Tab-separated table of C-alpha atoms in Angstrom:
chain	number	residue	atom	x	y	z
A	1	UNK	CA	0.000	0.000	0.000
A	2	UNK	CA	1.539	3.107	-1.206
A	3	UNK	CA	0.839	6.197	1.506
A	4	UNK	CA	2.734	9.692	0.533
A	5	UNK	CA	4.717	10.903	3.229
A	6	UNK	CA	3.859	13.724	5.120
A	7	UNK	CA	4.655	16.956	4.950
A	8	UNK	CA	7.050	18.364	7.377
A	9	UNK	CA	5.855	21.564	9.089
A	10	UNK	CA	8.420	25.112	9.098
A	11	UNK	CA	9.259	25.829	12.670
A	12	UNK	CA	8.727	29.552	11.524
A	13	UNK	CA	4.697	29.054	10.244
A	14	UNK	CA	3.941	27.104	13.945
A	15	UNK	CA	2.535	29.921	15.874
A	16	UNK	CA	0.497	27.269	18.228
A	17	UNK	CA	1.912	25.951	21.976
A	18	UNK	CA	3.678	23.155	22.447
A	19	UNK	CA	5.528	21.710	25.281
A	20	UNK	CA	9.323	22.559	25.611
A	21	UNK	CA	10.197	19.828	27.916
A	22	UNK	CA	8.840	16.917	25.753
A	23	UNK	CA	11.488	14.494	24.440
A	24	UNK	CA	12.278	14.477	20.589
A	25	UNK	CA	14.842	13.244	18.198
A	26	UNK	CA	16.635	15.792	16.297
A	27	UNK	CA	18.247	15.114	12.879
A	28	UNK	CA	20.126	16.694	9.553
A	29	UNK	CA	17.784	17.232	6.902
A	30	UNK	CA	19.139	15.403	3.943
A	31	UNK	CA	19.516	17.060	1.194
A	32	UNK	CA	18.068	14.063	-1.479
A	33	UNK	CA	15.276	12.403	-2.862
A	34	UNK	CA	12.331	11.124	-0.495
A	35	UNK	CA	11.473	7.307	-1.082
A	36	UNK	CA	9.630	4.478	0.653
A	37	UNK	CA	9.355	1.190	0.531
A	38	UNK	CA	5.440	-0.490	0.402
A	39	UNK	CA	5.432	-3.676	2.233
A	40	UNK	CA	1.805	-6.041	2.141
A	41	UNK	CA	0.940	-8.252	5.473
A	42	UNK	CA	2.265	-11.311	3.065
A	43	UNK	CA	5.628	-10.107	3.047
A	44	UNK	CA	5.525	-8.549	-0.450
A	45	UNK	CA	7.273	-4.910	-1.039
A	46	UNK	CA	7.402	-2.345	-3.329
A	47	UNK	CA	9.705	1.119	-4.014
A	48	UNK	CA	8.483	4.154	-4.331
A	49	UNK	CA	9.449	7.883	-4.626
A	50	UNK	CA	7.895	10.314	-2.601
A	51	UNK	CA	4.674	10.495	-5.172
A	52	UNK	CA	4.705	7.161	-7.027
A	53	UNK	CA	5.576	2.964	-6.800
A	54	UNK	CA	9.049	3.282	-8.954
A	55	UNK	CA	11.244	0.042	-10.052
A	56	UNK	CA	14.273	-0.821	-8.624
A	57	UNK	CA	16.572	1.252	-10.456
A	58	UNK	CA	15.345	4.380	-9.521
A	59	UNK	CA	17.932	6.500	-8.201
A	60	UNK	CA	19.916	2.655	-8.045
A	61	UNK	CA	17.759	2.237	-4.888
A	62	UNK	CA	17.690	-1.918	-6.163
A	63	UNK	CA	21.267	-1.786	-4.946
A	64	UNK	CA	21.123	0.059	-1.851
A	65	UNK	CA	18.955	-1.528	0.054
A	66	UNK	CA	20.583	-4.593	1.506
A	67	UNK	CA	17.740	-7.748	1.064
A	68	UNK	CA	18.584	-8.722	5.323
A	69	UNK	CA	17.379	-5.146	5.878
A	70	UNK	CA	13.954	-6.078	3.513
A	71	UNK	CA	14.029	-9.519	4.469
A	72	UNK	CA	14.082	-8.319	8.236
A	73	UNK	CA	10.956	-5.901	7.334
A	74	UNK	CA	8.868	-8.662	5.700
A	75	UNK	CA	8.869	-10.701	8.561
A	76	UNK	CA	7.898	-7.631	10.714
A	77	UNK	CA	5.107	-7.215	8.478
A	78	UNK	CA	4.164	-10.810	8.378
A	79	UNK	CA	4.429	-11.085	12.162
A	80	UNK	CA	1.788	-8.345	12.521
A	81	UNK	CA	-0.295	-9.121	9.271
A	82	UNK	CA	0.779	-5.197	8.778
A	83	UNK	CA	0.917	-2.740	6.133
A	84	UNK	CA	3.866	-0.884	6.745
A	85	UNK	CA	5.475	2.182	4.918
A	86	UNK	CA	9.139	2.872	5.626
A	87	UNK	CA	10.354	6.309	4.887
A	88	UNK	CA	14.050	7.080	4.077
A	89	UNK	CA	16.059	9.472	1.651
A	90	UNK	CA	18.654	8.369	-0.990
A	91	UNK	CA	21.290	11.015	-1.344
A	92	UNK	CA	24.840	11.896	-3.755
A	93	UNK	CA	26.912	14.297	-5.724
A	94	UNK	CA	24.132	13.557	-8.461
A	95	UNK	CA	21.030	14.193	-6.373
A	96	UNK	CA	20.021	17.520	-6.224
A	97	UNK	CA	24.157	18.614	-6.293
A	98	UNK	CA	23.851	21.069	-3.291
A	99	UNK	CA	26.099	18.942	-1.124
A	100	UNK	CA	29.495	16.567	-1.888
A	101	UNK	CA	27.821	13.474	-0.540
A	102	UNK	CA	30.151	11.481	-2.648
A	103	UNK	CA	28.526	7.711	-3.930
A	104	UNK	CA	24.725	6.873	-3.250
A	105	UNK	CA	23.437	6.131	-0.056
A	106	UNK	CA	20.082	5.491	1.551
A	107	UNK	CA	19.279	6.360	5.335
A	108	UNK	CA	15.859	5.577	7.283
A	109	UNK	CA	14.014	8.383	9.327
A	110	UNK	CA	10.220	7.179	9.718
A	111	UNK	CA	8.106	4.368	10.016
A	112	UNK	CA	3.778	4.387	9.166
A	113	UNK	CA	2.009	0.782	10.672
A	114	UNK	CA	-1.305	0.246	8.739
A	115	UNK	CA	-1.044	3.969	7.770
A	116	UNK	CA	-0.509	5.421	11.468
A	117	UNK	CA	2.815	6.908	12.241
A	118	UNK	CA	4.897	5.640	14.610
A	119	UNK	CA	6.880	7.402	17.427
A	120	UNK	CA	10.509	7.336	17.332
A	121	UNK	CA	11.044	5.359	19.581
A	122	UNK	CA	9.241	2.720	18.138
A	123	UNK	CA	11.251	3.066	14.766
A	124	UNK	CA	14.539	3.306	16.501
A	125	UNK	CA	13.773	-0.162	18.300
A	126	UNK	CA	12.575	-1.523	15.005
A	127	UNK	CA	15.337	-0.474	13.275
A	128	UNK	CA	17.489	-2.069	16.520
A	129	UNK	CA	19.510	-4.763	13.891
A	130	UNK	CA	20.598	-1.815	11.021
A	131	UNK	CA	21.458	1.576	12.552
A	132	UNK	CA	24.366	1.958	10.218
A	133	UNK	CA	20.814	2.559	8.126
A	134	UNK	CA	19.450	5.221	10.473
A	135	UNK	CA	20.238	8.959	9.816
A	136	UNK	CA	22.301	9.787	12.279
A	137	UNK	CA	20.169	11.944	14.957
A	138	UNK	CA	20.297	12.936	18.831
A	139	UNK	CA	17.778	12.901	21.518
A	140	UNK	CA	16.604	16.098	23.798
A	141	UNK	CA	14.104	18.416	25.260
A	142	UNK	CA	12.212	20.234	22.707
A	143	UNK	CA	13.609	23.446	24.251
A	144	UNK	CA	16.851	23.095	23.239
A	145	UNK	CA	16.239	21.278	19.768
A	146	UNK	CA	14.551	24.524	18.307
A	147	UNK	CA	17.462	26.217	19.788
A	148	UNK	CA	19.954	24.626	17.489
A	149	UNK	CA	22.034	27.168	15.485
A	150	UNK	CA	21.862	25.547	12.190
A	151	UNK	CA	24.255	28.388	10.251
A	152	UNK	CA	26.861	26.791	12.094
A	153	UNK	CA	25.859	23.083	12.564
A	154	UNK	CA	28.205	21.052	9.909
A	155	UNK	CA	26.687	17.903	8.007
A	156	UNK	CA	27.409	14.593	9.209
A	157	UNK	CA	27.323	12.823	5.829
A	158	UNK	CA	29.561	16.240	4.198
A	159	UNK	CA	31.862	17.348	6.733
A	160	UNK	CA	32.880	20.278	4.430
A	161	UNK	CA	29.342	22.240	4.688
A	162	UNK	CA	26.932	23.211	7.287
A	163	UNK	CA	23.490	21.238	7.208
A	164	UNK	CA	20.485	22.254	5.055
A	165	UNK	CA	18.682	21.674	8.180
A	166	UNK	CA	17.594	19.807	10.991
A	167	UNK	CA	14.625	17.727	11.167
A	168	UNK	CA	12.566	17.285	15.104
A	169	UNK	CA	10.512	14.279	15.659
A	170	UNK	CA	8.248	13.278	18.839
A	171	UNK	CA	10.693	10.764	20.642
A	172	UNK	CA	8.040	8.414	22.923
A	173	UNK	CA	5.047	10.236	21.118
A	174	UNK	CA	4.195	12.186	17.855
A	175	UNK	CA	3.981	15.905	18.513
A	176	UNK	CA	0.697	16.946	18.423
A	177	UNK	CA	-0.958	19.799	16.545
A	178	UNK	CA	-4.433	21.605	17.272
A	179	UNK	CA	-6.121	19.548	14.631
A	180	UNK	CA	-4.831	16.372	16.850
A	181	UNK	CA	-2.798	15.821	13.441
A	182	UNK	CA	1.096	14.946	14.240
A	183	UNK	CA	3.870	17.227	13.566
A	184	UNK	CA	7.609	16.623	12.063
A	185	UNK	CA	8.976	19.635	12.509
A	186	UNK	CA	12.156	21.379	10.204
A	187	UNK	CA	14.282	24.388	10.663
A	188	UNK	CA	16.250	25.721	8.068
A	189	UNK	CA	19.610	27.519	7.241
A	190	UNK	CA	19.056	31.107	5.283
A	191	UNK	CA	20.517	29.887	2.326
A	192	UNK	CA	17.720	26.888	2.022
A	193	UNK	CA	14.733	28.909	2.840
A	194	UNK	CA	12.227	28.601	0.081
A	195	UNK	CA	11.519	32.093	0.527
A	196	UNK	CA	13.384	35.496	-1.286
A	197	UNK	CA	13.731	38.768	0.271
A	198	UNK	CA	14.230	39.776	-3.880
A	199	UNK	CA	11.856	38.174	-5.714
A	200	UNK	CA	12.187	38.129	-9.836
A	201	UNK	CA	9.340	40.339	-10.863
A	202	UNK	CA	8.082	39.671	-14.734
A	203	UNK	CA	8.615	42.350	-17.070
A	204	UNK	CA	5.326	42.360	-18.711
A	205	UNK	CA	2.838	46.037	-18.647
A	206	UNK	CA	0.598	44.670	-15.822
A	207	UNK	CA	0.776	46.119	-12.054
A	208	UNK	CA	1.218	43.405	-9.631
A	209	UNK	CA	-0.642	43.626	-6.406
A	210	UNK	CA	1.145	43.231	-3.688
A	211	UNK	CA	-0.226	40.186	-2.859
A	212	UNK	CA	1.113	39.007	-5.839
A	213	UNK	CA	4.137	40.647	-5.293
A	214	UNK	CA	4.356	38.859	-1.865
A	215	UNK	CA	3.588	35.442	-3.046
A	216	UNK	CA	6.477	35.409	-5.839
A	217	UNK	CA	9.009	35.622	-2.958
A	218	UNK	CA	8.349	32.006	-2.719
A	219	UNK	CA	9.194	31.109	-5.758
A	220	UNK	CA	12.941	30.578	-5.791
A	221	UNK	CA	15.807	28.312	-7.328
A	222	UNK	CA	15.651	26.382	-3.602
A	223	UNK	CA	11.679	25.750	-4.119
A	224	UNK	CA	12.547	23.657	-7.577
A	225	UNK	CA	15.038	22.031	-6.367
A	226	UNK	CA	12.427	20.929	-3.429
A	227	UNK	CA	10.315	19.904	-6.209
A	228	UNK	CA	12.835	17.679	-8.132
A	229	UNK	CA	13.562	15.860	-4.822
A	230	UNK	CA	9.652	15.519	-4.944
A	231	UNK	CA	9.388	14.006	-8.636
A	232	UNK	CA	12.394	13.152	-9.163
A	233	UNK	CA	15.428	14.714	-11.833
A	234	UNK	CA	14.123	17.397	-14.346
A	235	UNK	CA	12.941	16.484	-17.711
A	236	UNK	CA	11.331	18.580	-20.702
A	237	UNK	CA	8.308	15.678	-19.753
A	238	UNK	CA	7.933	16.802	-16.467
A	239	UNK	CA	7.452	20.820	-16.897
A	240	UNK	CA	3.825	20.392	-16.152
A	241	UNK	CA	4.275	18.757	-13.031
A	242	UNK	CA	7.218	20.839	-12.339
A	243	UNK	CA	4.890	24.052	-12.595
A	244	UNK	CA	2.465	22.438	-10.418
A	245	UNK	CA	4.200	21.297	-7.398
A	246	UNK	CA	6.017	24.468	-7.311
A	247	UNK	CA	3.291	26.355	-7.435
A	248	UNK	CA	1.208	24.569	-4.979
A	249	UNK	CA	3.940	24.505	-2.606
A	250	UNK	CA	4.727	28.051	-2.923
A	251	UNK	CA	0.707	29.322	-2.202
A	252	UNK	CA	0.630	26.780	0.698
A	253	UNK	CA	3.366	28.490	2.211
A	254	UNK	CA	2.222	31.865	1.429
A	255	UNK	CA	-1.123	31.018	2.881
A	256	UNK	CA	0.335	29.636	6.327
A	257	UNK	CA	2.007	32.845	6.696
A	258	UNK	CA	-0.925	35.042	6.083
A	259	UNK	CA	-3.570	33.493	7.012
A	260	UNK	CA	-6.103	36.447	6.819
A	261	UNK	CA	-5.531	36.523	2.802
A	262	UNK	CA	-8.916	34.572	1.857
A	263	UNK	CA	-7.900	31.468	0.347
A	264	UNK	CA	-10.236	31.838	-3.045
Protein backbone atom coordinates (compact mmCIF):
# COMPACT_ATOMS: atom_id res chain seq x y z
CA UNK A 1 0.00 0.00 0.00
CA UNK A 2 1.54 3.11 -1.21
CA UNK A 3 0.84 6.20 1.51
CA UNK A 4 2.73 9.69 0.53
CA UNK A 5 4.72 10.90 3.23
CA UNK A 6 3.86 13.72 5.12
CA UNK A 7 4.65 16.96 4.95
CA UNK A 8 7.05 18.36 7.38
CA UNK A 9 5.86 21.56 9.09
CA UNK A 10 8.42 25.11 9.10
CA UNK A 11 9.26 25.83 12.67
CA UNK A 12 8.73 29.55 11.52
CA UNK A 13 4.70 29.05 10.24
CA UNK A 14 3.94 27.10 13.94
CA UNK A 15 2.53 29.92 15.87
CA UNK A 16 0.50 27.27 18.23
CA UNK A 17 1.91 25.95 21.98
CA UNK A 18 3.68 23.16 22.45
CA UNK A 19 5.53 21.71 25.28
CA UNK A 20 9.32 22.56 25.61
CA UNK A 21 10.20 19.83 27.92
CA UNK A 22 8.84 16.92 25.75
CA UNK A 23 11.49 14.49 24.44
CA UNK A 24 12.28 14.48 20.59
CA UNK A 25 14.84 13.24 18.20
CA UNK A 26 16.63 15.79 16.30
CA UNK A 27 18.25 15.11 12.88
CA UNK A 28 20.13 16.69 9.55
CA UNK A 29 17.78 17.23 6.90
CA UNK A 30 19.14 15.40 3.94
CA UNK A 31 19.52 17.06 1.19
CA UNK A 32 18.07 14.06 -1.48
CA UNK A 33 15.28 12.40 -2.86
CA UNK A 34 12.33 11.12 -0.49
CA UNK A 35 11.47 7.31 -1.08
CA UNK A 36 9.63 4.48 0.65
CA UNK A 37 9.35 1.19 0.53
CA UNK A 38 5.44 -0.49 0.40
CA UNK A 39 5.43 -3.68 2.23
CA UNK A 40 1.81 -6.04 2.14
CA UNK A 41 0.94 -8.25 5.47
CA UNK A 42 2.26 -11.31 3.07
CA UNK A 43 5.63 -10.11 3.05
CA UNK A 44 5.53 -8.55 -0.45
CA UNK A 45 7.27 -4.91 -1.04
CA UNK A 46 7.40 -2.34 -3.33
CA UNK A 47 9.71 1.12 -4.01
CA UNK A 48 8.48 4.15 -4.33
CA UNK A 49 9.45 7.88 -4.63
CA UNK A 50 7.89 10.31 -2.60
CA UNK A 51 4.67 10.50 -5.17
CA UNK A 52 4.71 7.16 -7.03
CA UNK A 53 5.58 2.96 -6.80
CA UNK A 54 9.05 3.28 -8.95
CA UNK A 55 11.24 0.04 -10.05
CA UNK A 56 14.27 -0.82 -8.62
CA UNK A 57 16.57 1.25 -10.46
CA UNK A 58 15.35 4.38 -9.52
CA UNK A 59 17.93 6.50 -8.20
CA UNK A 60 19.92 2.66 -8.04
CA UNK A 61 17.76 2.24 -4.89
CA UNK A 62 17.69 -1.92 -6.16
CA UNK A 63 21.27 -1.79 -4.95
CA UNK A 64 21.12 0.06 -1.85
CA UNK A 65 18.95 -1.53 0.05
CA UNK A 66 20.58 -4.59 1.51
CA UNK A 67 17.74 -7.75 1.06
CA UNK A 68 18.58 -8.72 5.32
CA UNK A 69 17.38 -5.15 5.88
CA UNK A 70 13.95 -6.08 3.51
CA UNK A 71 14.03 -9.52 4.47
CA UNK A 72 14.08 -8.32 8.24
CA UNK A 73 10.96 -5.90 7.33
CA UNK A 74 8.87 -8.66 5.70
CA UNK A 75 8.87 -10.70 8.56
CA UNK A 76 7.90 -7.63 10.71
CA UNK A 77 5.11 -7.22 8.48
CA UNK A 78 4.16 -10.81 8.38
CA UNK A 79 4.43 -11.08 12.16
CA UNK A 80 1.79 -8.35 12.52
CA UNK A 81 -0.30 -9.12 9.27
CA UNK A 82 0.78 -5.20 8.78
CA UNK A 83 0.92 -2.74 6.13
CA UNK A 84 3.87 -0.88 6.75
CA UNK A 85 5.47 2.18 4.92
CA UNK A 86 9.14 2.87 5.63
CA UNK A 87 10.35 6.31 4.89
CA UNK A 88 14.05 7.08 4.08
CA UNK A 89 16.06 9.47 1.65
CA UNK A 90 18.65 8.37 -0.99
CA UNK A 91 21.29 11.02 -1.34
CA UNK A 92 24.84 11.90 -3.76
CA UNK A 93 26.91 14.30 -5.72
CA UNK A 94 24.13 13.56 -8.46
CA UNK A 95 21.03 14.19 -6.37
CA UNK A 96 20.02 17.52 -6.22
CA UNK A 97 24.16 18.61 -6.29
CA UNK A 98 23.85 21.07 -3.29
CA UNK A 99 26.10 18.94 -1.12
CA UNK A 100 29.49 16.57 -1.89
CA UNK A 101 27.82 13.47 -0.54
CA UNK A 102 30.15 11.48 -2.65
CA UNK A 103 28.53 7.71 -3.93
CA UNK A 104 24.73 6.87 -3.25
CA UNK A 105 23.44 6.13 -0.06
CA UNK A 106 20.08 5.49 1.55
CA UNK A 107 19.28 6.36 5.33
CA UNK A 108 15.86 5.58 7.28
CA UNK A 109 14.01 8.38 9.33
CA UNK A 110 10.22 7.18 9.72
CA UNK A 111 8.11 4.37 10.02
CA UNK A 112 3.78 4.39 9.17
CA UNK A 113 2.01 0.78 10.67
CA UNK A 114 -1.30 0.25 8.74
CA UNK A 115 -1.04 3.97 7.77
CA UNK A 116 -0.51 5.42 11.47
CA UNK A 117 2.81 6.91 12.24
CA UNK A 118 4.90 5.64 14.61
CA UNK A 119 6.88 7.40 17.43
CA UNK A 120 10.51 7.34 17.33
CA UNK A 121 11.04 5.36 19.58
CA UNK A 122 9.24 2.72 18.14
CA UNK A 123 11.25 3.07 14.77
CA UNK A 124 14.54 3.31 16.50
CA UNK A 125 13.77 -0.16 18.30
CA UNK A 126 12.58 -1.52 15.00
CA UNK A 127 15.34 -0.47 13.28
CA UNK A 128 17.49 -2.07 16.52
CA UNK A 129 19.51 -4.76 13.89
CA UNK A 130 20.60 -1.82 11.02
CA UNK A 131 21.46 1.58 12.55
CA UNK A 132 24.37 1.96 10.22
CA UNK A 133 20.81 2.56 8.13
CA UNK A 134 19.45 5.22 10.47
CA UNK A 135 20.24 8.96 9.82
CA UNK A 136 22.30 9.79 12.28
CA UNK A 137 20.17 11.94 14.96
CA UNK A 138 20.30 12.94 18.83
CA UNK A 139 17.78 12.90 21.52
CA UNK A 140 16.60 16.10 23.80
CA UNK A 141 14.10 18.42 25.26
CA UNK A 142 12.21 20.23 22.71
CA UNK A 143 13.61 23.45 24.25
CA UNK A 144 16.85 23.09 23.24
CA UNK A 145 16.24 21.28 19.77
CA UNK A 146 14.55 24.52 18.31
CA UNK A 147 17.46 26.22 19.79
CA UNK A 148 19.95 24.63 17.49
CA UNK A 149 22.03 27.17 15.49
CA UNK A 150 21.86 25.55 12.19
CA UNK A 151 24.25 28.39 10.25
CA UNK A 152 26.86 26.79 12.09
CA UNK A 153 25.86 23.08 12.56
CA UNK A 154 28.21 21.05 9.91
CA UNK A 155 26.69 17.90 8.01
CA UNK A 156 27.41 14.59 9.21
CA UNK A 157 27.32 12.82 5.83
CA UNK A 158 29.56 16.24 4.20
CA UNK A 159 31.86 17.35 6.73
CA UNK A 160 32.88 20.28 4.43
CA UNK A 161 29.34 22.24 4.69
CA UNK A 162 26.93 23.21 7.29
CA UNK A 163 23.49 21.24 7.21
CA UNK A 164 20.49 22.25 5.06
CA UNK A 165 18.68 21.67 8.18
CA UNK A 166 17.59 19.81 10.99
CA UNK A 167 14.63 17.73 11.17
CA UNK A 168 12.57 17.29 15.10
CA UNK A 169 10.51 14.28 15.66
CA UNK A 170 8.25 13.28 18.84
CA UNK A 171 10.69 10.76 20.64
CA UNK A 172 8.04 8.41 22.92
CA UNK A 173 5.05 10.24 21.12
CA UNK A 174 4.19 12.19 17.85
CA UNK A 175 3.98 15.91 18.51
CA UNK A 176 0.70 16.95 18.42
CA UNK A 177 -0.96 19.80 16.55
CA UNK A 178 -4.43 21.61 17.27
CA UNK A 179 -6.12 19.55 14.63
CA UNK A 180 -4.83 16.37 16.85
CA UNK A 181 -2.80 15.82 13.44
CA UNK A 182 1.10 14.95 14.24
CA UNK A 183 3.87 17.23 13.57
CA UNK A 184 7.61 16.62 12.06
CA UNK A 185 8.98 19.63 12.51
CA UNK A 186 12.16 21.38 10.20
CA UNK A 187 14.28 24.39 10.66
CA UNK A 188 16.25 25.72 8.07
CA UNK A 189 19.61 27.52 7.24
CA UNK A 190 19.06 31.11 5.28
CA UNK A 191 20.52 29.89 2.33
CA UNK A 192 17.72 26.89 2.02
CA UNK A 193 14.73 28.91 2.84
CA UNK A 194 12.23 28.60 0.08
CA UNK A 195 11.52 32.09 0.53
CA UNK A 196 13.38 35.50 -1.29
CA UNK A 197 13.73 38.77 0.27
CA UNK A 198 14.23 39.78 -3.88
CA UNK A 199 11.86 38.17 -5.71
CA UNK A 200 12.19 38.13 -9.84
CA UNK A 201 9.34 40.34 -10.86
CA UNK A 202 8.08 39.67 -14.73
CA UNK A 203 8.62 42.35 -17.07
CA UNK A 204 5.33 42.36 -18.71
CA UNK A 205 2.84 46.04 -18.65
CA UNK A 206 0.60 44.67 -15.82
CA UNK A 207 0.78 46.12 -12.05
CA UNK A 208 1.22 43.40 -9.63
CA UNK A 209 -0.64 43.63 -6.41
CA UNK A 210 1.15 43.23 -3.69
CA UNK A 211 -0.23 40.19 -2.86
CA UNK A 212 1.11 39.01 -5.84
CA UNK A 213 4.14 40.65 -5.29
CA UNK A 214 4.36 38.86 -1.86
CA UNK A 215 3.59 35.44 -3.05
CA UNK A 216 6.48 35.41 -5.84
CA UNK A 217 9.01 35.62 -2.96
CA UNK A 218 8.35 32.01 -2.72
CA UNK A 219 9.19 31.11 -5.76
CA UNK A 220 12.94 30.58 -5.79
CA UNK A 221 15.81 28.31 -7.33
CA UNK A 222 15.65 26.38 -3.60
CA UNK A 223 11.68 25.75 -4.12
CA UNK A 224 12.55 23.66 -7.58
CA UNK A 225 15.04 22.03 -6.37
CA UNK A 226 12.43 20.93 -3.43
CA UNK A 227 10.32 19.90 -6.21
CA UNK A 228 12.84 17.68 -8.13
CA UNK A 229 13.56 15.86 -4.82
CA UNK A 230 9.65 15.52 -4.94
CA UNK A 231 9.39 14.01 -8.64
CA UNK A 232 12.39 13.15 -9.16
CA UNK A 233 15.43 14.71 -11.83
CA UNK A 234 14.12 17.40 -14.35
CA UNK A 235 12.94 16.48 -17.71
CA UNK A 236 11.33 18.58 -20.70
CA UNK A 237 8.31 15.68 -19.75
CA UNK A 238 7.93 16.80 -16.47
CA UNK A 239 7.45 20.82 -16.90
CA UNK A 240 3.82 20.39 -16.15
CA UNK A 241 4.27 18.76 -13.03
CA UNK A 242 7.22 20.84 -12.34
CA UNK A 243 4.89 24.05 -12.59
CA UNK A 244 2.46 22.44 -10.42
CA UNK A 245 4.20 21.30 -7.40
CA UNK A 246 6.02 24.47 -7.31
CA UNK A 247 3.29 26.35 -7.43
CA UNK A 248 1.21 24.57 -4.98
CA UNK A 249 3.94 24.51 -2.61
CA UNK A 250 4.73 28.05 -2.92
CA UNK A 251 0.71 29.32 -2.20
CA UNK A 252 0.63 26.78 0.70
CA UNK A 253 3.37 28.49 2.21
CA UNK A 254 2.22 31.87 1.43
CA UNK A 255 -1.12 31.02 2.88
CA UNK A 256 0.33 29.64 6.33
CA UNK A 257 2.01 32.85 6.70
CA UNK A 258 -0.93 35.04 6.08
CA UNK A 259 -3.57 33.49 7.01
CA UNK A 260 -6.10 36.45 6.82
CA UNK A 261 -5.53 36.52 2.80
CA UNK A 262 -8.92 34.57 1.86
CA UNK A 263 -7.90 31.47 0.35
CA UNK A 264 -10.24 31.84 -3.04
Amino acid sequence: MFLKYRSIENLHNITEYLDPNILVTVSEKIDGSNFSICLEPDGSYELASRNHIRQATWNELGSLVPQSFLDHWSEIAQKGESKINLFGEVFSDRILRRFYYGEPRVRFYDVAIDGKYQSQLCFLTMMRPFTDLIVKHTICKLAEAIKIDVEHKMSVYDTSATVEGIVIKGYYTEIINKWKGSYAIKKKGKRFMEKTSTPRVPTTPEVLTPIQRELLTYVNSNRVLSAESKIGGFHDKRIGAYMKEIAKDSVADFLKANPCVPKK
